[in-house]
mmCIF file of N, CA, C and O in Angstrom:
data_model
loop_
_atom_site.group_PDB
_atom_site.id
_atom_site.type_symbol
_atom_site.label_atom_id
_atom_site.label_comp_id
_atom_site.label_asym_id
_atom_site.label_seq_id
_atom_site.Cartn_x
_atom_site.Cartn_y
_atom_site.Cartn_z
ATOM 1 N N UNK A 1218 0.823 -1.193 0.000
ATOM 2 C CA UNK A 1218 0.000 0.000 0.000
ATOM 3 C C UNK A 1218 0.869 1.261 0.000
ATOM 4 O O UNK A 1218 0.502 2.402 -0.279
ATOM 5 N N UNK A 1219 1.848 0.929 0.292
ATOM 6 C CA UNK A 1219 2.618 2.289 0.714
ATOM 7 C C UNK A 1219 3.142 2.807 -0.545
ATOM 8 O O UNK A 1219 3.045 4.028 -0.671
ATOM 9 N N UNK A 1220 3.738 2.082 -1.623
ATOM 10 C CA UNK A 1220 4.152 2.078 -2.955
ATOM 11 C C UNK A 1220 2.931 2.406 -3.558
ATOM 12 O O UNK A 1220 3.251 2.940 -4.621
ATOM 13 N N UNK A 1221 1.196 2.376 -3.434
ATOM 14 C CA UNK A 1221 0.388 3.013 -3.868
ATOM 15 C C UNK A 1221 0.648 4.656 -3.990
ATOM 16 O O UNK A 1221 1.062 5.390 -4.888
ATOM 17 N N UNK A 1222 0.156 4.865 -2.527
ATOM 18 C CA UNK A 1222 0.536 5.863 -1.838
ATOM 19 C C UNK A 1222 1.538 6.937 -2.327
ATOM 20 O O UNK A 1222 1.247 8.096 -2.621
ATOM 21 N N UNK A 1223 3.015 6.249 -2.375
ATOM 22 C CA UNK A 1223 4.258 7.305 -3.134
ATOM 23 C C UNK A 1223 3.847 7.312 -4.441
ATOM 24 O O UNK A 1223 4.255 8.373 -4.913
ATOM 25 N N UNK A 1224 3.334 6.771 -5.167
ATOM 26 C CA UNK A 1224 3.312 6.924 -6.382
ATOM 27 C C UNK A 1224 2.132 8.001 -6.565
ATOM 28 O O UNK A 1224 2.290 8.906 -7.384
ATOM 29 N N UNK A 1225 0.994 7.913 -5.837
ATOM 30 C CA UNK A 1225 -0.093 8.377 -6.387
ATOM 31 C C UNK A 1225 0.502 9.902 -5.708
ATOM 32 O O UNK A 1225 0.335 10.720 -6.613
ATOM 33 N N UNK A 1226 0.959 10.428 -4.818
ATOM 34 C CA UNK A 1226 1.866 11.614 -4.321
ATOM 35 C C UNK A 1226 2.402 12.158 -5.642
ATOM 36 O O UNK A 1226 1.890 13.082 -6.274
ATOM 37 N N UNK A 1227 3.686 11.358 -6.041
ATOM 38 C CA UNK A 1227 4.067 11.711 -7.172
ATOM 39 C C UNK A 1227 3.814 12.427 -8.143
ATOM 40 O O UNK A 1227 4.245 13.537 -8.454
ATOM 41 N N UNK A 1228 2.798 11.483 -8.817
ATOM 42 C CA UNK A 1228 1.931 11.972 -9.835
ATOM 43 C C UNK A 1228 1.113 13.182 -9.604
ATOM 44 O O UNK A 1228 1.150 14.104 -10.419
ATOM 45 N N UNK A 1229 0.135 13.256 -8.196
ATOM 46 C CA UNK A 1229 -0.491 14.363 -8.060
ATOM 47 C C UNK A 1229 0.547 15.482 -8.200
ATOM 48 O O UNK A 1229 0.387 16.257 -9.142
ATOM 49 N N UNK A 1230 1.905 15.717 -7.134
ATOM 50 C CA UNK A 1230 2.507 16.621 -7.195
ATOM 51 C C UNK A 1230 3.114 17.152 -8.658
ATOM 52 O O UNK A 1230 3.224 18.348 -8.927
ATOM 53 N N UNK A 1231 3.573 15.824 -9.760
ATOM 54 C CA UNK A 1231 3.584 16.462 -11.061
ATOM 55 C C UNK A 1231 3.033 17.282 -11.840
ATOM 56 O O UNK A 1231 3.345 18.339 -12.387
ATOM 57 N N UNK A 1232 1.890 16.405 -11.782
ATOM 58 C CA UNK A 1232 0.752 16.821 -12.472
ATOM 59 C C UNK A 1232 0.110 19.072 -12.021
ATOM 60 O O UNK A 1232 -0.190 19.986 -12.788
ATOM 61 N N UNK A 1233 0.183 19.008 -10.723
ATOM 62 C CA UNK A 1233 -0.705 19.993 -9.863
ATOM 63 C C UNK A 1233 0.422 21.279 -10.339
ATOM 64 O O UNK A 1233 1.622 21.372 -10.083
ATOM 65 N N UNK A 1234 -0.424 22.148 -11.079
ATOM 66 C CA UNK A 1234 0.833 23.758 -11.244
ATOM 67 C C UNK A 1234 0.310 23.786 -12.891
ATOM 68 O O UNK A 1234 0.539 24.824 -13.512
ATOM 69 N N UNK A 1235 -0.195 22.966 -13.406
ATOM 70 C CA UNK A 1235 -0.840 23.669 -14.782
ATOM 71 C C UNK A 1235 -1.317 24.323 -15.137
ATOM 72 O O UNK A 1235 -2.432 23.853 -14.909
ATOM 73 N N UNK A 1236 -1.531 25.372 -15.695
ATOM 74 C CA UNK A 1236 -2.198 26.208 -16.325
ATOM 75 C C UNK A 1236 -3.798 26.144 -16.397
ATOM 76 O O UNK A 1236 -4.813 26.676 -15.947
ATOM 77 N N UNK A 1237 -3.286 24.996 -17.384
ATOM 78 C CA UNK A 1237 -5.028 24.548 -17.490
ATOM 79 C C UNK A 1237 -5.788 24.244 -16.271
ATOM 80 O O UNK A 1237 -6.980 24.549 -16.217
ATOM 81 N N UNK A 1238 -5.098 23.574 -15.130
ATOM 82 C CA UNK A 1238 -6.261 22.903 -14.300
ATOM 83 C C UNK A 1238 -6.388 23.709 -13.395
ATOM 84 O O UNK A 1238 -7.365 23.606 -12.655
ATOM 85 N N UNK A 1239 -5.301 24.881 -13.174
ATOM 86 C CA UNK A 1239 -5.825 26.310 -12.647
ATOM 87 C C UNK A 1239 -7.400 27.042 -12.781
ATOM 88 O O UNK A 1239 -8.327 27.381 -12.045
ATOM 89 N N UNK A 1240 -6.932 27.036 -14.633
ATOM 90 C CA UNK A 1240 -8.021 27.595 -15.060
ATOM 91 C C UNK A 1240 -9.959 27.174 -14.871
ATOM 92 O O UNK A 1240 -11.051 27.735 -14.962
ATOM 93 N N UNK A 1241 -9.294 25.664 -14.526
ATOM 94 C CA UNK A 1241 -10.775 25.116 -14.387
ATOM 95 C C UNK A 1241 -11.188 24.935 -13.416
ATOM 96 O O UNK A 1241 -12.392 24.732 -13.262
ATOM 97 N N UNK A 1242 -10.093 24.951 -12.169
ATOM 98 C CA UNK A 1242 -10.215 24.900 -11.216
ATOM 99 C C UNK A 1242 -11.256 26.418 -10.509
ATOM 100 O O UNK A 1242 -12.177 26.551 -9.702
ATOM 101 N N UNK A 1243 -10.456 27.288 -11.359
ATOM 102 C CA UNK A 1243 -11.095 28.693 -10.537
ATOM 103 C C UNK A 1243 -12.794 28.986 -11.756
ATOM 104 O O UNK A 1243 -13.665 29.756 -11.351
ATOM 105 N N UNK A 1244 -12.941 28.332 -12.988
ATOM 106 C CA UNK A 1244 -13.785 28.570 -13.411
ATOM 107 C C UNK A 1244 -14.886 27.166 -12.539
ATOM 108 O O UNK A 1244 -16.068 27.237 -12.874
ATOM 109 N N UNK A 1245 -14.672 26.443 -11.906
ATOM 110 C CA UNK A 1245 -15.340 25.431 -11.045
ATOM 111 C C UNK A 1245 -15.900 26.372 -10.119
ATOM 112 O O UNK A 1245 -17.128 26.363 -10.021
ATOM 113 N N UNK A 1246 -15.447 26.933 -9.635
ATOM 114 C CA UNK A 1246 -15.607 28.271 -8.298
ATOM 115 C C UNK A 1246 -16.393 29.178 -8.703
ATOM 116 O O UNK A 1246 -16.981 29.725 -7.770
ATOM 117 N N UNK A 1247 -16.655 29.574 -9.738
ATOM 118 C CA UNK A 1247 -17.375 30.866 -10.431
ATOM 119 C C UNK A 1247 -18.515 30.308 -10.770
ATOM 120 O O UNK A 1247 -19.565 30.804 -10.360
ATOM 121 N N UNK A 1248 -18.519 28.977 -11.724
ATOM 122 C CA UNK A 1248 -19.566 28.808 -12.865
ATOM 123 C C UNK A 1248 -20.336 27.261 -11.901
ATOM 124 O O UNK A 1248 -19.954 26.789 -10.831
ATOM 125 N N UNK A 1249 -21.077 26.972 -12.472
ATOM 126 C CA UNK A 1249 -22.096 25.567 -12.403
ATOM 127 C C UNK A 1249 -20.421 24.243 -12.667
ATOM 128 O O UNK A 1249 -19.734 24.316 -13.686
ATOM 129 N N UNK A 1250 -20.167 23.349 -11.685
ATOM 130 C CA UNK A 1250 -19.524 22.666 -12.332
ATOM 131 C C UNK A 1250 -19.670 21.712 -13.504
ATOM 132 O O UNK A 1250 -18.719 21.490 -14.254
ATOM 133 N N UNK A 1251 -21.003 21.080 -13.682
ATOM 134 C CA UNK A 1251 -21.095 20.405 -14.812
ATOM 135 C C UNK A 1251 -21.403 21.526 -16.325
ATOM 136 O O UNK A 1251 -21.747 20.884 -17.317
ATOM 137 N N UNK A 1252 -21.343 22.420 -16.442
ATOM 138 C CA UNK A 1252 -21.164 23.508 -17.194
ATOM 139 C C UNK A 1252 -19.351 23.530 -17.738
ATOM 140 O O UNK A 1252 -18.871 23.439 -18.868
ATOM 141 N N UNK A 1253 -18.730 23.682 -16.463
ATOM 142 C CA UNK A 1253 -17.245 23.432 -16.911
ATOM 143 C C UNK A 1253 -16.532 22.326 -17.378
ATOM 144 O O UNK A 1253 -15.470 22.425 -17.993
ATOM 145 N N UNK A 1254 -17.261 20.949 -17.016
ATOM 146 C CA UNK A 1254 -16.582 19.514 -17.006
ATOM 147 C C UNK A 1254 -17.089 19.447 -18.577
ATOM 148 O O UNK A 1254 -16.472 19.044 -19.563
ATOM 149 N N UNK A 1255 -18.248 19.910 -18.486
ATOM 150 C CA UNK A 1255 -18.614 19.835 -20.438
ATOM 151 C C UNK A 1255 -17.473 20.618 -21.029
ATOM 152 O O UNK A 1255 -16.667 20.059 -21.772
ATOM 153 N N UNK A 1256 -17.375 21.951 -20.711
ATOM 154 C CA UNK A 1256 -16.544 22.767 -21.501
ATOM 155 C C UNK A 1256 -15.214 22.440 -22.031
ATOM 156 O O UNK A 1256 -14.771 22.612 -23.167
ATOM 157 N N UNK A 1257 -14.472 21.758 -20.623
ATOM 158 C CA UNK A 1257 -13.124 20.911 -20.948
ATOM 159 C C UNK A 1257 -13.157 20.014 -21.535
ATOM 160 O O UNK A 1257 -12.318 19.589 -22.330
ATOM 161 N N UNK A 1258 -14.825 19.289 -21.019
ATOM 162 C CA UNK A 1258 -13.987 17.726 -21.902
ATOM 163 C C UNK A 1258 -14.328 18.094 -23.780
ATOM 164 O O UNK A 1258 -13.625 17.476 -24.579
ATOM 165 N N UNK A 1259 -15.180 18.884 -24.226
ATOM 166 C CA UNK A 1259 -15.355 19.487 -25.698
ATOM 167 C C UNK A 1259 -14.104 20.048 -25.796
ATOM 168 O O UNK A 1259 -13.427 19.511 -26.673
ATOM 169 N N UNK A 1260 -13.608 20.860 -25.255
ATOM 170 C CA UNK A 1260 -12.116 20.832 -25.670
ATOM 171 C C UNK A 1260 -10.940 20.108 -25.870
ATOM 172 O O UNK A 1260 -9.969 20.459 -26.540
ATOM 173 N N UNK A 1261 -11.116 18.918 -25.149
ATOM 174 C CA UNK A 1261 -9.933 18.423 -25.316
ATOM 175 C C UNK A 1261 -10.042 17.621 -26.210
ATOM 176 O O UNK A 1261 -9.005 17.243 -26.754
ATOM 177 N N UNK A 1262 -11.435 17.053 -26.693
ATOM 178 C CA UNK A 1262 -11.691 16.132 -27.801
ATOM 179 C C UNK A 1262 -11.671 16.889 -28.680
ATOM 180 O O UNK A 1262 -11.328 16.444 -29.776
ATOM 181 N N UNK A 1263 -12.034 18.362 -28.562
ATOM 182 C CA UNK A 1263 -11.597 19.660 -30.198
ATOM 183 C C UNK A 1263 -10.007 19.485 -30.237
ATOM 184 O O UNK A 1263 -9.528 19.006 -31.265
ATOM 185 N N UNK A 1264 -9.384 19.747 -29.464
ATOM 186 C CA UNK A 1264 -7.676 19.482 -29.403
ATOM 187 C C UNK A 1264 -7.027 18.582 -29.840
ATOM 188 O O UNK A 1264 -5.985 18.747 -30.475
ATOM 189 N N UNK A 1265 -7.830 16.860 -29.419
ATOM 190 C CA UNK A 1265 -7.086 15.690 -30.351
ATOM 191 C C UNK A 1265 -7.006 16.004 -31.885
ATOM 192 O O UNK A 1265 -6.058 16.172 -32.652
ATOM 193 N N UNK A 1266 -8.842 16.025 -32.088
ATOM 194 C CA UNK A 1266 -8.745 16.180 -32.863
ATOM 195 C C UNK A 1266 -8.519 17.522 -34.360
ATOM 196 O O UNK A 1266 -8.892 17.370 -35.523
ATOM 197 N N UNK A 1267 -7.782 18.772 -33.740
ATOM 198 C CA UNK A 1267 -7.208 19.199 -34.492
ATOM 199 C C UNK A 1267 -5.532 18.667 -34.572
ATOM 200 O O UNK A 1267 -4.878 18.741 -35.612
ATOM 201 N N UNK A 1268 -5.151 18.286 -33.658
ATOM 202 C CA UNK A 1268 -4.123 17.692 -33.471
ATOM 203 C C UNK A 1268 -3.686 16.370 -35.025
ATOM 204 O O UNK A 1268 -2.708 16.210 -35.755
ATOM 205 N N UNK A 1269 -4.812 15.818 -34.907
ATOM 206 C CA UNK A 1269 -4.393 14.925 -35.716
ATOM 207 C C UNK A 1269 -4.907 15.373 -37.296
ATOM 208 O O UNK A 1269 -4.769 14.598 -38.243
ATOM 209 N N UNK A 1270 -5.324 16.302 -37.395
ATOM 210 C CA UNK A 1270 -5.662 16.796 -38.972
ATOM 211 C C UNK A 1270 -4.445 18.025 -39.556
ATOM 212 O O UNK A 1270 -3.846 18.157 -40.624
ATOM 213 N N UNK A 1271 -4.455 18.754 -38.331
ATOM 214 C CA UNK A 1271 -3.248 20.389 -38.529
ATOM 215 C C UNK A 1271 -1.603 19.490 -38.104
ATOM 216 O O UNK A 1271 -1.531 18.447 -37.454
ATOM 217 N N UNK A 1272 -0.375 20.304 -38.721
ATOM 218 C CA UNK A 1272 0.481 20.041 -38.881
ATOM 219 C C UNK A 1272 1.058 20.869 -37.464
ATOM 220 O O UNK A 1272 0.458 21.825 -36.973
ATOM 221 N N UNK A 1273 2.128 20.394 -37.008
ATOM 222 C CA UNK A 1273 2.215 20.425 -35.424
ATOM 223 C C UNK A 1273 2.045 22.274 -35.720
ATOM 224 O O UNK A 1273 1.283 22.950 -35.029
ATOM 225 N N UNK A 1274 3.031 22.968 -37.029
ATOM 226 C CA UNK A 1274 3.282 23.695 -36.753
ATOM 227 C C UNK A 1274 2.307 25.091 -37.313
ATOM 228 O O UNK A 1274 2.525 26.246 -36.949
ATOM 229 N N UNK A 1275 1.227 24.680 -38.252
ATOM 230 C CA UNK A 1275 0.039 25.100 -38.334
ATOM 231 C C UNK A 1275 -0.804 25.454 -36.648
ATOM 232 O O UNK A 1275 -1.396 26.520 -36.477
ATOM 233 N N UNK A 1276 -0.731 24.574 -35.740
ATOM 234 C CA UNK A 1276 -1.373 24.523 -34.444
ATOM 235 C C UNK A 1276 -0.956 25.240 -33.440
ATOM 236 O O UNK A 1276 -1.626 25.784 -32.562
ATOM 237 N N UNK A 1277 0.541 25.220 -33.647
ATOM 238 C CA UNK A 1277 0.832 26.320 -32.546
ATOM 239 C C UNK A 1277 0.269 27.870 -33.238
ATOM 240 O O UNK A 1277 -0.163 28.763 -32.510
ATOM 241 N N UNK A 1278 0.351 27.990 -34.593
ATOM 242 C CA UNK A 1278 0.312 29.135 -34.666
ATOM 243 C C UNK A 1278 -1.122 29.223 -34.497
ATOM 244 O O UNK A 1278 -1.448 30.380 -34.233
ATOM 245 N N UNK A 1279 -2.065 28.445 -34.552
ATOM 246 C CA UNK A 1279 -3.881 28.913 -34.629
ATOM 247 C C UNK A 1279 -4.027 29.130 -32.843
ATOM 248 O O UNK A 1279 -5.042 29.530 -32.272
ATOM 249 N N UNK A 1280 -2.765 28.757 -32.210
ATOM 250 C CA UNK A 1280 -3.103 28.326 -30.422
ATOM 251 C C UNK A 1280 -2.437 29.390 -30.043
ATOM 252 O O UNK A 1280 -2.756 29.724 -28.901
ATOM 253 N N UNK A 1281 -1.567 30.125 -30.572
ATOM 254 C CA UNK A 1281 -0.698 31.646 -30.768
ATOM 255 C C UNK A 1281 -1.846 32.957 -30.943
ATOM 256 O O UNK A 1281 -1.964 33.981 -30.269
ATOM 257 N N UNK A 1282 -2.363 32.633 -31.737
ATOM 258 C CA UNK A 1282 -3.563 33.381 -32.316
ATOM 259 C C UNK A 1282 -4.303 33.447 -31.597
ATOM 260 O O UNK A 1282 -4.517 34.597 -31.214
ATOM 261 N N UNK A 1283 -5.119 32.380 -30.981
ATOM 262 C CA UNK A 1283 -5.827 32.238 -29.722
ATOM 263 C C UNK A 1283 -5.887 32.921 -28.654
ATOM 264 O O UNK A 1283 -6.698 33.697 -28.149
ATOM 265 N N UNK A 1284 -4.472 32.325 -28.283
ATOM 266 C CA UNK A 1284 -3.900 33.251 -26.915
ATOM 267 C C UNK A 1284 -4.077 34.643 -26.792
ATOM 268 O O UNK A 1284 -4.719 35.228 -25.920
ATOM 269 N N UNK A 1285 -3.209 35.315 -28.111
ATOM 270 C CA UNK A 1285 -3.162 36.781 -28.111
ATOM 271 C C UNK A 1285 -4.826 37.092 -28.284
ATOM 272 O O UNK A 1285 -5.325 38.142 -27.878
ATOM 273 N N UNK A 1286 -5.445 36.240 -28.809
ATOM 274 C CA UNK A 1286 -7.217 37.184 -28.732
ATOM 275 C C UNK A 1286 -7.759 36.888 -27.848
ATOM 276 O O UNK A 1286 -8.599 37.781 -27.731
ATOM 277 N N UNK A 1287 -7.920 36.088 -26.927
ATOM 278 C CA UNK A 1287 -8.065 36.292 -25.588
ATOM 279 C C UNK A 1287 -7.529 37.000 -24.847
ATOM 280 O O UNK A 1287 -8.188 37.428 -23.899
ATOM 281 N N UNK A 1288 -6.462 37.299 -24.960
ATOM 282 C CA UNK A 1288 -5.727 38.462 -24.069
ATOM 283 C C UNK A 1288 -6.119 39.502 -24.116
ATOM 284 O O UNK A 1288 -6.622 40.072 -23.148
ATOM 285 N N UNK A 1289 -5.956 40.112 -25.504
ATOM 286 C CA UNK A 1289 -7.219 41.323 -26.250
ATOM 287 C C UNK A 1289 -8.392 41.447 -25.564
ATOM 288 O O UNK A 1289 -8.803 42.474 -25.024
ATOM 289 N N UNK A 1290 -8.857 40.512 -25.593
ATOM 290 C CA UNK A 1290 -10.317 40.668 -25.125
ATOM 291 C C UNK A 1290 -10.495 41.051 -23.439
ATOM 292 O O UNK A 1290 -11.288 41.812 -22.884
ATOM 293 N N UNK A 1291 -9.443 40.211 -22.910
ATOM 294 C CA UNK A 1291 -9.018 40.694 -21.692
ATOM 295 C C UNK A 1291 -9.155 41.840 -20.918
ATOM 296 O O UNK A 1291 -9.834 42.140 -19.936
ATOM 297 N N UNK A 1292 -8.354 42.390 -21.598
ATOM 298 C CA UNK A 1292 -7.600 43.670 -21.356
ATOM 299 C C UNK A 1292 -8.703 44.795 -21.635
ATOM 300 O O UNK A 1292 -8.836 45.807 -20.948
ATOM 301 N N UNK A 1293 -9.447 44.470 -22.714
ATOM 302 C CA UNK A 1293 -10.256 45.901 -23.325
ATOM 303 C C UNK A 1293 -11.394 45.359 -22.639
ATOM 304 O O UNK A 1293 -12.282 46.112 -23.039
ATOM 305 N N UNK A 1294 -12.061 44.359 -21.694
ATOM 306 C CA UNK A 1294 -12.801 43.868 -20.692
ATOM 307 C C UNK A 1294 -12.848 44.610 -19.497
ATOM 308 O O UNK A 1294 -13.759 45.108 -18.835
ATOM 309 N N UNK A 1295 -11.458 44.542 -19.386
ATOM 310 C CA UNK A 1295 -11.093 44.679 -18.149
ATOM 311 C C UNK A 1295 -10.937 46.277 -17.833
ATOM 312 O O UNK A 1295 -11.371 46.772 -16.793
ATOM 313 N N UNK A 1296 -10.319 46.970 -18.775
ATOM 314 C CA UNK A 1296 -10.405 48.320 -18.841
ATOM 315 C C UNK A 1296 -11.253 48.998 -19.078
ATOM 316 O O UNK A 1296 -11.245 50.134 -18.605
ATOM 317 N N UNK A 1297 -12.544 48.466 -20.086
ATOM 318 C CA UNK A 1297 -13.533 49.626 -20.701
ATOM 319 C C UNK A 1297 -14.767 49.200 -20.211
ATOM 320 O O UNK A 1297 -15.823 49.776 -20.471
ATOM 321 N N UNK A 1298 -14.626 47.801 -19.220
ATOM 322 C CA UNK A 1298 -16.103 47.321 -19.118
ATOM 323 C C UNK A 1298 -16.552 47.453 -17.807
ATOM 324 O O UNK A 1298 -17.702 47.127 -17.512
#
């Protein structure tokens, strides 16, 4: 049991400091959770599968693009709204 135990430590401590599970973590706190568990898991099945149609380096740039327009949106949110 104890070799359960260290391992499953492990992993949590790897895993825990992402970005993402930040993000869902604090949108869990705000929103309805089964509202968010939909939202992620449609994303991550949108993600395989652009993954496996776009070329690695087509994806960073549409996930580049992304980023910066969310940020945009951010910012002029956050300032004008």
């Amino acid at each position: 049991m104890t070799v359960f135990f260290a391992t499953f430590l492990v992993i949590l401590l790897a895993e825990v400091g992402d970005k993402t599970q930040f993000l869902v973590m604090a949108f869990a706190m705000r929103y309805l959770w089964g509202q968010v568990f939909a939202g992620m898991t449609l994303g991550i099945i949108t993600g395989r599968l652009l993954h496996r149609r776009l070329p690695a380096d087509r994806l960073r740039l549409v996930s580049a693009g992304c980023f910066f327009l969310f940020g945009i949106i951010g910012l002029v949110h956050a300032f004008l709204v």
